[in-house]
Amino acid sequence: MEKIRHDLRLSETISPFGVGAIVDVRGESLMAPDTSWWDKKFAHEISCERLMARLGAGVLRQPPAHAGRAAQETPALPYWRFPAWRFCERCDKLSKLTGRKKGKWSNTCDCGGALVPMRYVAVCEKGSHIQDINWFQWAHRGREARLNEAVRFCRDYKALRFHKLATRGEGLAALVVKCYGCKNERKLAELVTKGALHQDGIRCVGRQPWEPESSVKKPCPYELVAVQRGATGNYIADRISALDIPEERPQSAETADKIRGHMLFGRVVTDNGGPQSELLAQLIANDLGVTAETVLGVAGGEESPAGELLLDLKDGEWAAFLKKLDEGRDRTGSDFVVDGRSLEGLVGPQGLLGKISGIGQVRRVREVRALRGFRRHDAEAKLINADLGADKSYRPTYPAIELFGEGIFLRFDEKKLAAWEAQPEVQARAGILKKRRADSSWAGRLDVPEPRYIALHTLAHLLIRRLAFASGYASASLQERIYANSDRTDKTAGILIYTAAGDAQGTLGGLVRLGDPKKLIPLLVAALDDADFCSNDPVCIESDRQGASQLNLSACHGCSLVSETSCETGNRLLDRQLVLGGSDVRGLLDNVLTDVRQPR
């Protein structure tokens, strides 16, 4: 283990190069071990009560990383060399031997050539383990080993070579591992067939490369799969983020408190669904201006108890944004500053203005991102925690970073949105993605694609693409946060587009400036106009099978997709037709462009 001083950005230490990920640093292939290996004096603690309420016990710490020139005492992350097997680019010698030169780990062969990591590693199918392929063992297995004892019992460990044979063209058939002691060779094409490693007697060791052998309590029952070292599926980060805002209680929770405080509520509970409960519930409803069903729901225990800390992160954020919108100009000096803006008197297409009920200029917001753990090979594989040390049960350490930024918040009219999504053809269109999500291994990582979510999510992408031309920020630096749920007591319908940076200053003011309704409404119209014509039409607009796992309908790189780092769902659950309309479905904003293009 050696502390490597590198030039990774701080945000990259959470994803995509967090704990357990393979990263190339200074020509070497390395892997960051779990947080129990960190020097805690260089990993200062980050505070975010809302996020810790979701994660449970533990502590958030910033990785001891740096960017720029490094000195001897510069904080640095420890790394484990992986894969350990390397071949010399000059003499083709294949080994996992290493040594020190002038007190530092050497990455050069005895002949002076640079050592290159082998391109294939072994990943467990369901256990999220990863390990080196024992190339000496693999090279002495196969058909020849069963026929020749000289191959099977060869012990010439220094005679292994990795060649590319020009006479065999391209592909894995041209790549061979050869032992010059017994003269046996095997093509890498034999490595990637189903069950190949299991047939050669190579089993999963049941641990991560940096964990000691003593950490394995029982053998791993899953088979190994040979995959390329840089394959995307080798590392699937499980991140969680929260806006550090004053936690506001949803309106439904405040209503429930009023209901519980009514003098007749105790009799409703005592009657327990009897004949008097409906009558009493109606009396309470008339006094408080709510429905009798709401009163009966509170009496039945459907609502969360008062003071509940583990409110959903987005529910608390939604309630906080609504409060800020109602207050108008925000003169507080906190890390959450939002100016609520009204659309009264604004000139523009009524098909758009009528559906937006509020705009917020987010002048300052603090976001905290944390890494819970990771999976390998499969989204349904076992989750490996970011902390595997002795404190993992009662006080784990989660890698986290804090970001400061600005943004634009849009709230949509709930009644008009509900009326639109109640249409059968709209429900049928969204039902296509609902079924595919349910059949996908990514179901647990994706929001339920109800019509409002798909429409607002797609609109957020269209606006991000347009803002990249006007805000001064690159598209990849803009983030989205979608608030679109109709199955909760407090229905949400809004989007937040923001940018965040690790610096305390964080932002340039470009998004806040464009959050002025007089500038934002024309930008929204321009975004819709951009999406009306896609360079891949008519194929794109008529398609209902696009994107990863076919989880997009009419959406492609020519019209709707943005950088995957900007999207909550990795460019999934998008459809232009639910925004602009199509031949068989009305879009949420389908008449906006028609109104704009009509001659005045």
JSON list of N, CA and C in Angstrom, two decimals, residues 85 94 96 131-142 145 151-157 160 177 179 182 184 186 191 196-205 224:
[
{"chain": "A", "resi": 85, "resn": "TRP", "atom": "N", "xyz": [-1.01, -8.32, -11.58]},
{"chain": "A", "resi": 85, "resn": "TRP", "atom": "CA", "xyz": [-0.34, -8.93, -12.72]},
{"chain": "A", "resi": 85, "resn": "TRP", "atom": "C", "xyz": [-0.14, -7.88, -13.81]},
{"chain": "A", "resi": 94, "resn": "LEU", "atom": "N", "xyz": [5.41, -11.61, -18.16]},
{"chain": "A", "resi": 94, "resn": "LEU", "atom": "CA", "xyz": [4.17, -11.47, -17.41]},
{"chain": "A", "resi": 94, "resn": "LEU", "atom": "C", "xyz": [4.39, -11.97, -15.98]},
{"chain": "A", "resi": 96, "resn": "LYS", "atom": "N", "xyz": [3.60, -10.74, -11.43]},
{"chain": "A", "resi": 96, "resn": "LYS", "atom": "CA", "xyz": [3.08, -9.77, -10.47]},
{"chain": "A", "resi": 96, "resn": "LYS", "atom": "C", "xyz": [4.15, -9.38, -9.45]},
{"chain": "A", "resi": 131, "resn": "GLN", "atom": "N", "xyz": [-11.01, -9.65, -8.22]},
{"chain": "A", "resi": 131, "resn": "GLN", "atom": "CA", "xyz": [-9.69, -10.21, -7.93]},
{"chain": "A", "resi": 131, "resn": "GLN", "atom": "C", "xyz": [-8.89, -10.33, -9.21]},
{"chain": "A", "resi": 132, "resn": "ASP", "atom": "N", "xyz": [-7.59, -10.52, -9.02]},
{"chain": "A", "resi": 132, "resn": "ASP", "atom": "CA", "xyz": [-6.71, -10.81, -10.15]},
{"chain": "A", "resi": 132, "resn": "ASP", "atom": "C", "xyz": [-7.01, -12.18, -10.72]},
{"chain": "A", "resi": 133, "resn": "ILE", "atom": "N", "xyz": [-6.82, -12.34, -12.00]},
{"chain": "A", "resi": 133, "resn": "ILE", "atom": "CA", "xyz": [-6.80, -13.67, -12.60]},
{"chain": "A", "resi": 133, "resn": "ILE", "atom": "C", "xyz": [-5.39, -14.23, -12.41]},
{"chain": "A", "resi": 134, "resn": "ASN", "atom": "N", "xyz": [-5.29, -15.41, -11.83]},
{"chain": "A", "resi": 134, "resn": "ASN", "atom": "CA", "xyz": [-3.99, -16.04, -11.67]},
{"chain": "A", "resi": 134, "resn": "ASN", "atom": "C", "xyz": [-3.55, -16.56, -13.04]},
{"chain": "A", "resi": 135, "resn": "TRP", "atom": "N", "xyz": [-2.79, -15.74, -13.74]},
{"chain": "A", "resi": 135, "resn": "TRP", "atom": "CA", "xyz": [-2.45, -16.06, -15.14]},
{"chain": "A", "resi": 135, "resn": "TRP", "atom": "C", "xyz": [-1.57, -17.30, -15.26]},
{"chain": "A", "resi": 136, "resn": "PHE", "atom": "N", "xyz": [-0.75, -17.56, -14.26]},
{"chain": "A", "resi": 136, "resn": "PHE", "atom": "CA", "xyz": [0.07, -18.78, -14.34]},
{"chain": "A", "resi": 136, "resn": "PHE", "atom": "C", "xyz": [-0.82, -20.01, -14.23]},
{"chain": "A", "resi": 137, "resn": "GLN", "atom": "N", "xyz": [-1.77, -19.97, -13.30]},
{"chain": "A", "resi": 137, "resn": "GLN", "atom": "CA", "xyz": [-2.70, -21.09, -13.16]},
{"chain": "A", "resi": 137, "resn": "GLN", "atom": "C", "xyz": [-3.55, -21.25, -14.42]},
{"chain": "A", "resi": 138, "resn": "TRP", "atom": "N", "xyz": [-4.03, -20.13, -14.96]},
{"chain": "A", "resi": 138, "resn": "TRP", "atom": "CA", "xyz": [-4.89, -20.20, -16.15]},
{"chain": "A", "resi": 138, "resn": "TRP", "atom": "C", "xyz": [-4.12, -20.72, -17.36]},
{"chain": "A", "resi": 139, "resn": "ALA", "atom": "N", "xyz": [-2.86, -20.29, -17.50]},
{"chain": "A", "resi": 139, "resn": "ALA", "atom": "CA", "xyz": [-2.07, -20.71, -18.66]},
{"chain": "A", "resi": 139, "resn": "ALA", "atom": "C", "xyz": [-1.78, -22.21, -18.65]},
{"chain": "A", "resi": 140, "resn": "HIS", "atom": "N", "xyz": [-1.85, -22.85, -17.48]},
{"chain": "A", "resi": 140, "resn": "HIS", "atom": "CA", "xyz": [-1.56, -24.28, -17.38]},
{"chain": "A", "resi": 140, "resn": "HIS", "atom": "C", "xyz": [-2.83, -25.09, -17.14]},
{"chain": "A", "resi": 141, "resn": "ARG", "atom": "N", "xyz": [-3.94, -24.60, -17.63]},
{"chain": "A", "resi": 141, "resn": "ARG", "atom": "CA", "xyz": [-5.21, -25.33, -17.63]},
{"chain": "A", "resi": 141, "resn": "ARG", "atom": "C", "xyz": [-5.66, -25.52, -19.07]},
{"chain": "A", "resi": 142, "resn": "GLY", "atom": "N", "xyz": [-6.84, -26.04, -19.25]},
{"chain": "A", "resi": 142, "resn": "GLY", "atom": "CA", "xyz": [-7.37, -26.23, -20.59]},
{"chain": "A", "resi": 142, "resn": "GLY", "atom": "C", "xyz": [-7.09, -27.62, -21.16]},
{"chain": "A", "resi": 145, "resn": "ALA", "atom": "N", "xyz": [-3.53, -29.23, -20.85]},
{"chain": "A", "resi": 145, "resn": "ALA", "atom": "CA", "xyz": [-3.16, -29.66, -19.50]},
{"chain": "A", "resi": 145, "resn": "ALA", "atom": "C", "xyz": [-3.72, -31.04, -19.20]},
{"chain": "A", "resi": 151, "resn": "VAL", "atom": "N", "xyz": [2.69, -29.95, -18.90]},
{"chain": "A", "resi": 151, "resn": "VAL", "atom": "CA", "xyz": [1.95, -28.69, -18.76]},
{"chain": "A", "resi": 151, "resn": "VAL", "atom": "C", "xyz": [1.32, -28.62, -17.38]},
{"chain": "A", "resi": 152, "resn": "ARG", "atom": "N", "xyz": [0.70, -29.70, -16.96]},
{"chain": "A", "resi": 152, "resn": "ARG", "atom": "CA", "xyz": [-0.06, -29.70, -15.71]},
{"chain": "A", "resi": 152, "resn": "ARG", "atom": "C", "xyz": [0.84, -29.48, -14.50]},
{"chain": "A", "resi": 153, "resn": "PHE", "atom": "N", "xyz": [2.07, -29.98, -14.54]},
{"chain": "A", "resi": 153, "resn": "PHE", "atom": "CA", "xyz": [2.96, -29.89, -13.38]},
{"chain": "A", "resi": 153, "resn": "PHE", "atom": "C", "xyz": [4.10, -28.90, -13.59]},
{"chain": "A", "resi": 154, "resn": "CYS", "atom": "N", "xyz": [3.96, -28.00, -14.55]},
{"chain": "A", "resi": 154, "resn": "CYS", "atom": "CA", "xyz": [5.00, -27.00, -14.81]},
{"chain": "A", "resi": 154, "resn": "CYS", "atom": "C", "xyz": [5.10, -26.04, -13.62]},
{"chain": "A", "resi": 155, "resn": "ARG", "atom": "N", "xyz": [6.34, -25.69, -13.24]},
{"chain": "A", "resi": 155, "resn": "ARG", "atom": "CA", "xyz": [6.58, -24.77, -12.14]},
{"chain": "A", "resi": 155, "resn": "ARG", "atom": "C", "xyz": [7.56, -23.66, -12.54]},
{"chain": "A", "resi": 156, "resn": "ASP", "atom": "N", "xyz": [7.66, -23.40, -13.81]},
{"chain": "A", "resi": 156, "resn": "ASP", "atom": "CA", "xyz": [8.59, -22.37, -14.30]},
{"chain": "A", "resi": 156, "resn": "ASP", "atom": "C", "xyz": [7.89, -21.01, -14.24]},
{"chain": "A", "resi": 157, "resn": "TYR", "atom": "N", "xyz": [7.85, -20.40, -13.06]},
{"chain": "A", "resi": 157, "resn": "TYR", "atom": "CA", "xyz": [7.06, -19.20, -12.82]},
{"chain": "A", "resi": 157, "resn": "TYR", "atom": "C", "xyz": [7.58, -17.98, -13.56]},
{"chain": "A", "resi": 160, "resn": "LEU", "atom": "N", "xyz": [6.62, -16.99, -18.10]},
{"chain": "A", "resi": 160, "resn": "LEU", "atom": "CA", "xyz": [5.32, -16.60, -18.65]},
{"chain": "A", "resi": 160, "resn": "LEU", "atom": "C", "xyz": [5.47, -15.33, -19.48]},
{"chain": "A", "resi": 177, "resn": "VAL", "atom": "N", "xyz": [-1.30, -15.97, -23.91]},
{"chain": "A", "resi": 177, "resn": "VAL", "atom": "CA", "xyz": [-0.41, -16.10, -22.76]},
{"chain": "A", "resi": 177, "resn": "VAL", "atom": "C", "xyz": [0.34, -17.41, -22.96]},
{"chain": "A", "resi": 179, "resn": "CYS", "atom": "N", "xyz": [3.67, -20.00, -21.85]},
{"chain": "A", "resi": 179, "resn": "CYS", "atom": "CA", "xyz": [4.72, -20.40, -20.92]},
{"chain": "A", "resi": 179, "resn": "CYS", "atom": "C", "xyz": [5.85, -21.02, -21.73]},
{"chain": "A", "resi": 182, "resn": "CYS", "atom": "N", "xyz": [7.00, -24.95, -20.46]},
{"chain": "A", "resi": 182, "resn": "CYS", "atom": "CA", "xyz": [6.34, -26.15, -20.98]},
{"chain": "A", "resi": 182, "resn": "CYS", "atom": "C", "xyz": [5.81, -25.96, -22.40]},
{"chain": "A", "resi": 184, "resn": "ASN", "atom": "N", "xyz": [3.29, -24.36, -23.46]},
{"chain": "A", "resi": 184, "resn": "ASN", "atom": "CA", "xyz": [1.84, -24.28, -23.63]},
{"chain": "A", "resi": 184, "resn": "ASN", "atom": "C", "xyz": [1.40, -22.82, -23.76]},
{"chain": "A", "resi": 186, "resn": "ARG", "atom": "N", "xyz": [-2.30, -20.23, -24.42]},
{"chain": "A", "resi": 186, "resn": "ARG", "atom": "CA", "xyz": [-3.77, -20.13, -24.49]},
{"chain": "A", "resi": 186, "resn": "ARG", "atom": "C", "xyz": [-4.17, -18.76, -25.00]},
{"chain": "A", "resi": 191, "resn": "LEU", "atom": "N", "xyz": [-10.94, -17.17, -22.52]},
{"chain": "A", "resi": 191, "resn": "LEU", "atom": "CA", "xyz": [-11.16, -16.63, -21.18]},
{"chain": "A", "resi": 191, "resn": "LEU", "atom": "C", "xyz": [-12.58, -16.11, -20.98]},
{"chain": "A", "resi": 196, "resn": "ALA", "atom": "N", "xyz": [-15.95, -20.12, -18.05]},
{"chain": "A", "resi": 196, "resn": "ALA", "atom": "CA", "xyz": [-14.57, -20.49, -18.38]},
{"chain": "A", "resi": 196, "resn": "ALA", "atom": "C", "xyz": [-13.69, -20.55, -17.12]},
{"chain": "A", "resi": 197, "resn": "LEU", "atom": "N", "xyz": [-13.77, -19.56, -16.25]},
{"chain": "A", "resi": 197, "resn": "LEU", "atom": "CA", "xyz": [-12.92, -19.56, -15.06]},
{"chain": "A", "resi": 197, "resn": "LEU", "atom": "C", "xyz": [-13.30, -20.69, -14.11]},
{"chain": "A", "resi": 198, "resn": "HIS", "atom": "N", "xyz": [-14.59, -20.98, -14.00]},
{"chain": "A", "resi": 198, "resn": "HIS", "atom": "CA", "xyz": [-15.02, -22.07, -13.13]},
{"chain": "A", "resi": 198, "resn": "HIS", "atom": "C", "xyz": [-14.49, -23.41, -13.63]},
{"chain": "A", "resi": 199, "resn": "GLN", "atom": "N", "xyz": [-14.50, -23.61, -14.93]},
{"chain": "A", "resi": 199, "resn": "GLN", "atom": "CA", "xyz": [-13.99, -24.86, -15.51]},
{"chain": "A", "resi": 199, "resn": "GLN", "atom": "C", "xyz": [-12.50, -25.01, -15.28]},
{"chain": "A", "resi": 200, "resn": "ASP", "atom": "N", "xyz": [-11.79, -23.87, -15.21]},
{"chain": "A", "resi": 200, "resn": "ASP", "atom": "CA", "xyz": [-10.34, -23.93, -14.98]},
{"chain": "A", "resi": 200, "resn": "ASP", "atom": "C", "xyz": [-9.98, -23.96, -13.50]},
{"chain": "A", "resi": 201, "resn": "GLY", "atom": "N", "xyz": [-10.98, -24.08, -12.63]},
{"chain": "A", "resi": 201, "resn": "GLY", "atom": "CA", "xyz": [-10.71, -24.22, -11.21]},
{"chain": "A", "resi": 201, "resn": "GLY", "atom": "C", "xyz": [-10.40, -22.93, -10.49]},
{"chain": "A", "resi": 202, "resn": "ILE", "atom": "N", "xyz": [-10.71, -21.80, -11.09]},
{"chain": "A", "resi": 202, "resn": "ILE", "atom": "CA", "xyz": [-10.45, -20.50, -10.46]},
{"chain": "A", "resi": 202, "resn": "ILE", "atom": "C", "xyz": [-11.72, -20.06, -9.75]},
{"chain": "A", "resi": 203, "resn": "ARG", "atom": "N", "xyz": [-11.66, -19.91, -8.42]},
{"chain": "A", "resi": 203, "resn": "ARG", "atom": "CA", "xyz": [-12.83, -19.60, -7.60]},
{"chain": "A", "resi": 203, "resn": "ARG", "atom": "C", "xyz": [-12.72, -18.20, -7.00]},
{"chain": "A", "resi": 204, "resn": "CYS", "atom": "N", "xyz": [-13.87, -17.66, -6.60]},
{"chain": "A", "resi": 204, "resn": "CYS", "atom": "CA", "xyz": [-13.92, -16.34, -5.97]},
{"chain": "A", "resi": 204, "resn": "CYS", "atom": "C", "xyz": [-13.34, -16.43, -4.56]},
{"chain": "A", "resi": 205, "resn": "VAL", "atom": "N", "xyz": [-12.45, -15.50, -4.21]},
{"chain": "A", "resi": 205, "resn": "VAL", "atom": "CA", "xyz": [-11.83, -15.50, -2.88]},
{"chain": "A", "resi": 205, "resn": "VAL", "atom": "C", "xyz": [-12.73, -14.82, -1.85]},
{"chain": "A", "resi": 224, "resn": "LEU", "atom": "N", "xyz": [-17.04, -16.63, -10.99]},
{"chain": "A", "resi": 224, "resn": "LEU", "atom": "CA", "xyz": [-16.32, -15.47, -11.48]},
{"chain": "A", "resi": 224, "resn": "LEU", "atom": "C", "xyz": [-16.55, -15.29, -12.98]}
]
